[in-house]
Amino acid sequence: MSWRSGVEHAIQANSVDLLSYLSRRVGVEDAPDLLGETFATTWRRAGDVPADPEQARMWLFGIARGALQNHRRGERRRWALAERVRANASLCAAPAADEHIEVRDAIARLEPDLAELIQLVHWDGMSIAEAAQIVGIPASTARSRYQRAKEQLRTALSMAAAP
């Protein structure tokens, strides 16, 4: 049996058990991704797969365990980052969802490319040149679109304020 068919056989023989193993530990949402990582690692290290079916099974479970540990480390890093972000969020808290609703509605009615420029400049604090770079247009185009967006917003807001 060639090494390729040996790897394929080991994967086929153990994939259901590996998926069950991972599902019990991380849930059905993340288990398929971890199984994919396990198989990718298996193929990268195909020459290391033992020829004996039982040893190959244990080897695959070891690979799955490593993928699981990497996943857990990543989750801990994400939670730690989220905590740091939450701790700093009070310094730059967003307005309440109903605050300035008429402005948000007016922005939502703009063409998407105009709304994005307004949001980048006013919500994210970027310059027009920086916003242009992010959306991939020349700064001169961004300036003219920004002016057009401001005019449309003025019109929409004046109509909303009229009795």
Coordinates of N, CA and C in Angstrom, one line a residue:
M1 N 0.9 -1.2 0.0 CA 0.0 0.0 0.0 C 0.9 1.2 0.0
S2 N 0.6 2.2 -0.9 CA 1.4 3.4 -1.0 C 1.1 4.3 0.2
W3 N 2.0 5.3 0.5 CA 1.8 6.2 1.6 C 0.5 7.0 1.4
R4 N 0.2 7.4 0.1 CA -1.0 8.1 -0.2 C -2.2 7.4 0.2
S5 N -2.3 6.1 -0.2 CA -3.5 5.3 0.1 C -3.5 5.0 1.6
G6 N -2.4 4.9 2.2 CA -2.3 4.7 3.7 C -2.9 5.9 4.4
V7 N -2.6 7.1 4.0 CA -3.1 8.4 4.6 C -4.6 8.4 4.3
E8 N -5.0 8.2 3.1 CA -6.4 8.2 2.7 C -7.2 7.2 3.6
H9 N -6.7 6.0 3.7 CA -7.4 5.0 4.5 C -7.5 5.4 6.0
A10 N -6.4 5.9 6.5 CA -6.4 6.4 7.9 C -7.5 7.5 8.1
I11 N -7.5 8.4 7.2 CA -8.5 9.5 7.3 C -9.9 9.0 7.2
Q12 N -10.2 8.1 6.2 CA -11.5 7.6 6.0 C -11.9 6.8 7.2
A13 N -11.0 6.0 7.7 CA -11.4 5.1 8.8 C -11.7 5.8 10.1
N14 N -11.1 7.0 10.3 CA -11.2 7.7 11.6 C -11.9 9.0 11.5
S15 N -12.4 9.5 10.4 CA -12.9 10.8 10.3 C -14.2 11.0 11.2
V16 N -15.0 10.1 11.2 CA -16.3 10.2 12.0 C -15.9 10.3 13.5
D17 N -15.0 9.4 13.9 CA -14.6 9.4 15.4 C -13.8 10.7 15.7
L18 N -13.0 11.2 14.8 CA -12.3 12.5 15.0 C -13.3 13.6 15.1
L19 N -14.3 13.7 14.3 CA -15.3 14.7 14.3 C -16.1 14.7 15.6
S20 N -16.4 13.5 16.0 CA -17.1 13.3 17.3 C -16.2 13.8 18.5
Y21 N -15.0 13.4 18.5 CA -14.0 13.8 19.5 C -14.0 15.3 19.6
L22 N -13.8 16.0 18.4 CA -13.7 17.4 18.4 C -15.0 18.1 18.8
S23 N -16.1 17.6 18.3 CA -17.5 18.1 18.6 C -17.8 18.1 20.1
R24 N -17.4 17.1 20.8 CA -17.6 17.0 22.2 C -16.8 18.0 23.0
R25 N -15.7 18.5 22.4 CA -14.9 19.4 23.1 C -15.1 20.9 22.7
V26 N -15.5 21.2 21.5 CA -15.6 22.6 21.0 C -17.0 22.9 20.5
G27 N -17.9 21.9 20.3 CA -19.2 22.1 19.8 C -19.2 21.8 18.3
V28 N -20.4 21.7 17.8 CA -20.6 21.4 16.4 C -20.3 22.5 15.4
E29 N -20.2 23.8 15.9 CA -19.8 24.9 15.1 C -18.4 24.9 14.7
D30 N -17.5 24.7 15.6 CA -16.0 24.7 15.4 C -15.4 23.4 15.0
A31 N -16.1 22.3 15.3 CA -15.4 21.0 15.1 C -15.1 20.7 13.6
P32 N -15.9 21.1 12.6 CA -15.5 20.8 11.3 C -14.2 21.6 10.8
D33 N -14.1 22.8 11.3 CA -12.9 23.5 11.0 C -11.6 22.9 11.6
L34 N -11.8 22.4 12.8 CA -10.6 21.7 13.5 C -10.3 20.4 12.8
L35 N -11.4 19.7 12.3 CA -11.2 18.5 11.6 C -10.4 18.8 10.3
G36 N -10.8 19.9 9.6 CA -10.0 20.3 8.4 C -8.6 20.6 8.7
E37 N -8.3 21.3 9.9 CA -6.9 21.5 10.2 C -6.2 20.2 10.5
T38 N -6.9 19.3 11.1 CA -6.3 18.0 11.4 C -5.9 17.3 10.1
F39 N -6.8 17.3 9.2 CA -6.5 16.7 7.9 C -5.4 17.4 7.1
A40 N -5.4 18.7 7.2 CA -4.3 19.5 6.5 C -3.0 19.1 7.1
T41 N -2.9 19.1 8.4 CA -1.6 18.7 9.1 C -1.3 17.2 8.7
T42 N -2.3 16.4 8.7 CA -2.0 15.0 8.3 C -1.4 14.9 6.9
W43 N -1.9 15.6 6.0 CA -1.3 15.6 4.6 C 0.0 16.2 4.5
R44 N 0.3 17.3 5.3 CA 1.6 17.9 5.4 C 2.6 16.9 5.9
R45 N 2.2 16.1 6.9 CA 3.1 15.1 7.5 C 2.8 13.7 7.1
A46 N 2.3 13.5 5.9 CA 1.9 12.2 5.4 C 3.0 11.1 5.6
G47 N 4.2 11.5 5.5 CA 5.3 10.5 5.6 C 5.4 10.0 7.0
D48 N 4.8 10.7 8.0 CA 4.9 10.3 9.4 C 3.8 9.4 9.9
V49 N 2.8 9.2 9.0 CA 1.6 8.4 9.4 C 2.1 7.0 9.6
P50 N 1.8 6.4 10.7 CA 2.2 5.0 10.9 C 1.5 4.0 10.0
A51 N 2.1 3.0 9.6 CA 1.5 2.0 8.7 C 0.4 1.2 9.4
D52 N 0.6 0.9 10.7 CA -0.3 0.1 11.5 C -1.6 0.9 11.7
P53 N -2.8 0.4 11.4 CA -4.0 1.1 11.5 C -4.3 1.7 12.9
E54 N -4.0 0.9 13.9 CA -4.3 1.4 15.3 C -3.3 2.5 15.7
Q55 N -2.1 2.4 15.3 CA -1.1 3.4 15.5 C -1.4 4.7 14.7
A56 N -1.9 4.5 13.5 CA -2.3 5.6 12.7 C -3.5 6.3 13.3
R57 N -4.4 5.6 13.9 CA -5.5 6.2 14.6 C -5.1 7.0 15.8
M58 N -4.2 6.5 16.6 CA -3.7 7.2 17.7 C -2.9 8.5 17.3
W59 N -2.2 8.3 16.2 CA -1.4 9.5 15.6 C -2.4 10.6 15.2
L60 N -3.5 10.2 14.5 CA -4.4 11.2 14.1 C -5.1 11.9 15.2
F61 N -5.4 11.1 16.3 CA -6.0 11.7 17.5 C -5.0 12.7 18.1
G62 N -3.7 12.4 18.1 CA -2.7 13.3 18.6 C -2.7 14.6 17.8
I63 N -2.8 14.5 16.4 CA -2.9 15.6 15.6 C -4.1 16.5 15.9
A64 N -5.2 15.8 16.1 CA -6.5 16.5 16.4 C -6.4 17.2 17.7
R65 N -5.7 16.6 18.7 CA -5.5 17.2 20.0 C -4.7 18.4 19.9
G66 N -3.7 18.4 19.0 CA -2.8 19.6 18.8 C -3.7 20.7 18.2
A67 N -4.5 20.4 17.2 CA -5.4 21.4 16.6 C -6.3 22.0 17.7
L68 N -6.8 21.1 18.5 CA -7.7 21.6 19.6 C -7.0 22.5 20.6
Q69 N -5.8 22.2 20.9 CA -5.0 23.0 21.8 C -4.7 24.4 21.2
N70 N -4.4 24.4 19.9 CA -4.2 25.7 19.2 C -5.4 26.5 19.2
H71 N -6.6 25.8 19.0 CA -7.8 26.5 19.0 C -8.1 27.1 20.3
R72 N -7.9 26.4 21.4 CA -8.1 26.9 22.7 C -7.2 28.1 23.1
R73 N -5.9 28.0 22.6 CA -5.0 29.1 22.8 C -5.5 30.4 22.1
G74 N -6.0 30.2 20.9 CA -6.5 31.3 20.1 C -7.7 31.9 20.8
E75 N -8.6 31.0 21.3 CA -9.8 31.5 22.0 C -9.4 32.4 23.2
R76 N -8.4 31.9 24.0 CA -7.9 32.7 25.2 C -7.4 34.0 24.7
R77 N -6.6 34.0 23.6 CA -6.1 35.3 23.1 C -7.2 36.2 22.7
R78 N -8.2 35.7 22.0 CA -9.4 36.5 21.6 C -10.1 37.1 22.8
W79 N -10.3 36.2 23.8 CA -11.0 36.7 25.0 C -10.2 37.8 25.7
A80 N -8.9 37.6 25.8 CA -8.1 38.6 26.4 C -8.1 39.9 25.7
L81 N -8.1 39.8 24.3 CA -8.1 41.0 23.5 C -9.5 41.7 23.7
A82 N -10.6 40.9 23.7 CA -11.9 41.5 23.9 C -12.0 42.2 25.3
E83 N -11.4 41.7 26.3 CA -11.4 42.3 27.6 C -10.6 43.6 27.6
R84 N -9.5 43.6 26.9 CA -8.7 44.9 26.7 C -9.5 45.9 26.0
V85 N -10.2 45.5 24.9 CA -11.0 46.4 24.1 C -12.1 47.0 25.0
R86 N -12.8 46.1 25.7 CA -13.9 46.5 26.6 C -13.4 47.5 27.7
A87 N -12.2 47.3 28.2 CA -11.7 48.2 29.2 C -11.4 49.6 28.6
N88 N -11.0 49.6 27.4 CA -10.7 50.9 26.7 C -12.0 51.5 26.1
A89 N -13.0 50.7 26.0 CA -14.2 51.2 25.3 C -14.9 52.4 26.0
S90 N -14.8 52.4 27.3 CA -15.4 53.5 28.0 C -14.7 54.8 27.7
L91 N -13.5 54.8 27.2 CA -12.8 56.0 26.9 C -13.3 56.6 25.5
C92 N -13.8 55.7 24.7 CA -14.3 56.2 23.4 C -15.6 55.5 23.0
A93 N -16.5 55.6 23.9 CA -17.8 54.9 23.7 C -18.6 55.5 22.6
A94 N -19.3 54.6 21.9 CA -20.1 55.1 20.7 C -21.4 55.7 21.3
P95 N -22.0 56.5 20.5 CA -23.3 57.1 21.0 C -24.4 56.0 21.1
A96 N -25.4 56.3 21.9 CA -26.5 55.4 22.1 C -27.1 55.1 20.7
A97 N -27.7 54.0 20.5 CA -28.3 53.6 19.2 C -29.3 54.6 18.7
D98 N -30.1 55.2 19.6 CA -31.1 56.1 19.2 C -30.7 57.6 19.2
E99 N -29.4 57.8 19.5 CA -28.9 59.2 19.5 C -28.5 59.5 18.1
H100 N -28.9 60.7 17.6 CA -28.7 61.2 16.3 C -29.2 60.3 15.2
I101 N -30.4 59.7 15.5 CA -31.0 58.7 14.6 C -31.3 59.4 13.2
E102 N -31.6 60.6 13.2 CA -31.9 61.3 11.9 C -30.7 61.4 11.0
V103 N -29.5 61.6 11.7 CA -28.2 61.6 10.9 C -27.9 60.2 10.4
R104 N -28.1 59.2 11.2 CA -27.8 57.9 10.8 C -28.7 57.4 9.7
D105 N -30.0 57.8 9.7 CA -30.9 57.5 8.7 C -30.5 58.2 7.4
A106 N -30.1 59.5 7.5 CA -29.7 60.2 6.3 C -28.5 59.6 5.6
I107 N -27.5 59.1 6.5 CA -26.3 58.5 5.9 C -26.7 57.2 5.3
A108 N -27.6 56.4 5.9 CA -28.0 55.1 5.3 C -28.7 55.3 4.0
R109 N -29.3 56.5 3.7 CA -30.0 56.7 2.4 C -29.0 57.1 1.3
L110 N -27.8 57.5 1.7 CA -26.8 57.8 0.7 C -26.4 56.6 -0.2
E111 N -25.8 56.9 -1.3 CA -25.2 55.8 -2.1 C -24.1 55.2 -1.3
P112 N -23.9 53.9 -1.4 CA -23.0 53.2 -0.5 C -21.6 53.8 -0.5
D113 N -21.1 54.2 -1.7 CA -19.7 54.7 -1.7 C -19.6 56.1 -1.0
L114 N -20.7 56.9 -1.1 CA -20.7 58.2 -0.4 C -20.9 57.9 1.1
A115 N -21.7 57.0 1.5 CA -21.9 56.7 2.9 C -20.6 56.2 3.6
E116 N -19.9 55.4 2.8 CA -18.6 54.9 3.4 C -17.6 56.0 3.6
L117 N -17.5 56.9 2.7 CA -16.6 58.1 2.9 C -17.0 58.9 4.1
I118 N -18.3 59.2 4.3 CA -18.8 59.9 5.4 C -18.4 59.2 6.7
Q119 N -18.7 57.9 6.7 CA -18.4 57.1 7.9 C -17.0 57.1 8.3
L120 N -16.1 56.9 7.3 CA -14.7 56.8 7.5 C -14.2 58.1 8.1
V121 N -14.6 59.2 7.5 CA -14.2 60.5 7.9 C -14.7 60.9 9.3
H122 N -16.0 60.8 9.5 CA -16.7 61.3 10.7 C -16.8 60.3 11.8
W123 N -17.0 59.0 11.5 CA -17.1 58.0 12.6 C -15.7 57.5 13.0
D124 N -14.8 57.3 12.0 CA -13.6 56.7 12.3 C -12.4 57.7 12.4
G125 N -12.7 59.0 12.2 CA -11.7 60.0 12.4 C -10.6 60.0 11.3
M126 N -10.8 59.5 10.1 CA -9.8 59.5 9.1 C -9.9 60.8 8.3
S127 N -8.8 61.1 7.7 CA -8.8 62.2 6.7 C -9.4 61.8 5.4
I128 N -9.7 62.7 4.6 CA -10.3 62.3 3.3 C -9.3 61.5 2.5
A129 N -8.0 61.9 2.5 CA -7.0 61.1 1.8 C -6.8 59.7 2.4
E130 N -6.9 59.5 3.7 CA -6.8 58.2 4.3 C -8.0 57.4 3.9
A131 N -9.2 58.0 3.9 CA -10.4 57.3 3.5 C -10.3 56.9 2.0
A132 N -9.8 57.7 1.2 CA -9.6 57.4 -0.2 C -8.7 56.2 -0.4
Q133 N -7.6 56.2 0.4 CA -6.7 55.0 0.3 C -7.4 53.7 0.7
I134 N -8.2 53.8 1.7 CA -8.9 52.6 2.2 C -9.9 52.1 1.1
V135 N -10.7 53.0 0.5 CA -11.6 52.5 -0.5 C -11.1 52.3 -1.9
G136 N -9.8 52.7 -2.0 CA -9.1 52.5 -3.3 C -9.4 53.4 -4.4
I137 N -9.6 54.7 -4.1 CA -9.8 55.7 -5.1 C -8.9 56.9 -4.9
P138 N -8.7 57.7 -6.0 CA -7.8 58.8 -5.8 C -8.3 59.8 -4.8
A139 N -7.5 60.5 -4.1 CA -7.9 61.5 -3.2 C -8.8 62.6 -3.8
S140 N -8.5 63.0 -5.0 CA -9.3 64.0 -5.7 C -10.8 63.5 -5.9
T141 N -10.9 62.2 -6.2 CA -12.2 61.6 -6.4 C -12.9 61.6 -5.0
A142 N -12.2 61.2 -4.0 CA -12.8 61.2 -2.6 C -13.3 62.6 -2.2
R143 N -12.5 63.6 -2.5 CA -12.9 64.9 -2.1 C -14.2 65.3 -2.8
S144 N -14.3 65.1 -4.1 CA -15.5 65.4 -4.8 C -16.7 64.6 -4.3
R145 N -16.5 63.3 -4.0 CA -17.6 62.5 -3.5 C -18.0 62.9 -2.1
Y146 N -17.0 63.3 -1.3 CA -17.3 63.8 0.0 C -18.1 65.0 0.0
Q147 N -17.8 66.0 -0.9 CA -18.6 67.2 -1.0 C -20.0 66.9 -1.5
R148 N -20.2 66.0 -2.4 CA -21.5 65.6 -2.9 C -22.3 64.9 -1.7
A149 N -21.6 64.1 -1.0 CA -22.3 63.5 0.2 C -22.7 64.5 1.2
K150 N -21.9 65.5 1.5 CA -22.2 66.5 2.5 C -23.4 67.3 2.0
E151 N -23.5 67.6 0.7 CA -24.6 68.4 0.2 C -25.9 67.5 0.3
Q152 N -25.8 66.3 0.0 CA -27.0 65.4 0.1 C -27.4 65.3 1.5
L153 N -26.5 65.2 2.5 CA -26.8 65.1 3.9 C -27.5 66.4 4.4
R154 N -26.9 67.5 4.0 CA -27.5 68.8 4.4 C -29.0 68.9 3.9
T155 N -29.2 68.5 2.7 CA -30.6 68.5 2.1 C -31.5 67.6 2.9
A156 N -31.0 66.4 3.1 CA -31.9 65.4 3.8 C -32.2 65.8 5.2
L157 N -31.2 66.4 5.9 CA -31.4 66.8 7.3 C -32.2 68.1 7.4
S158 N -32.1 69.0 6.5 CA -32.9 70.2 6.5 C -34.4 69.8 6.2
M159 N -34.6 68.8 5.4 CA -36.0 68.3 5.1 C -36.5 67.6 6.4
A160 N -35.7 66.9 7.1 CA -36.1 66.2 8.3 C -36.5 67.2 9.4
A161 N -35.7 68.3 9.4 CA -36.0 69.3 10.5 C -37.1 70.2 10.2
A162 N -37.6 70.3 8.9 CA -38.7 71.2 8.6 C -40.0 70.6 9.2
P163 N -40.8 71.5 9.7 CA -42.1 71.1 10.3 C -43.0 70.5 9.3

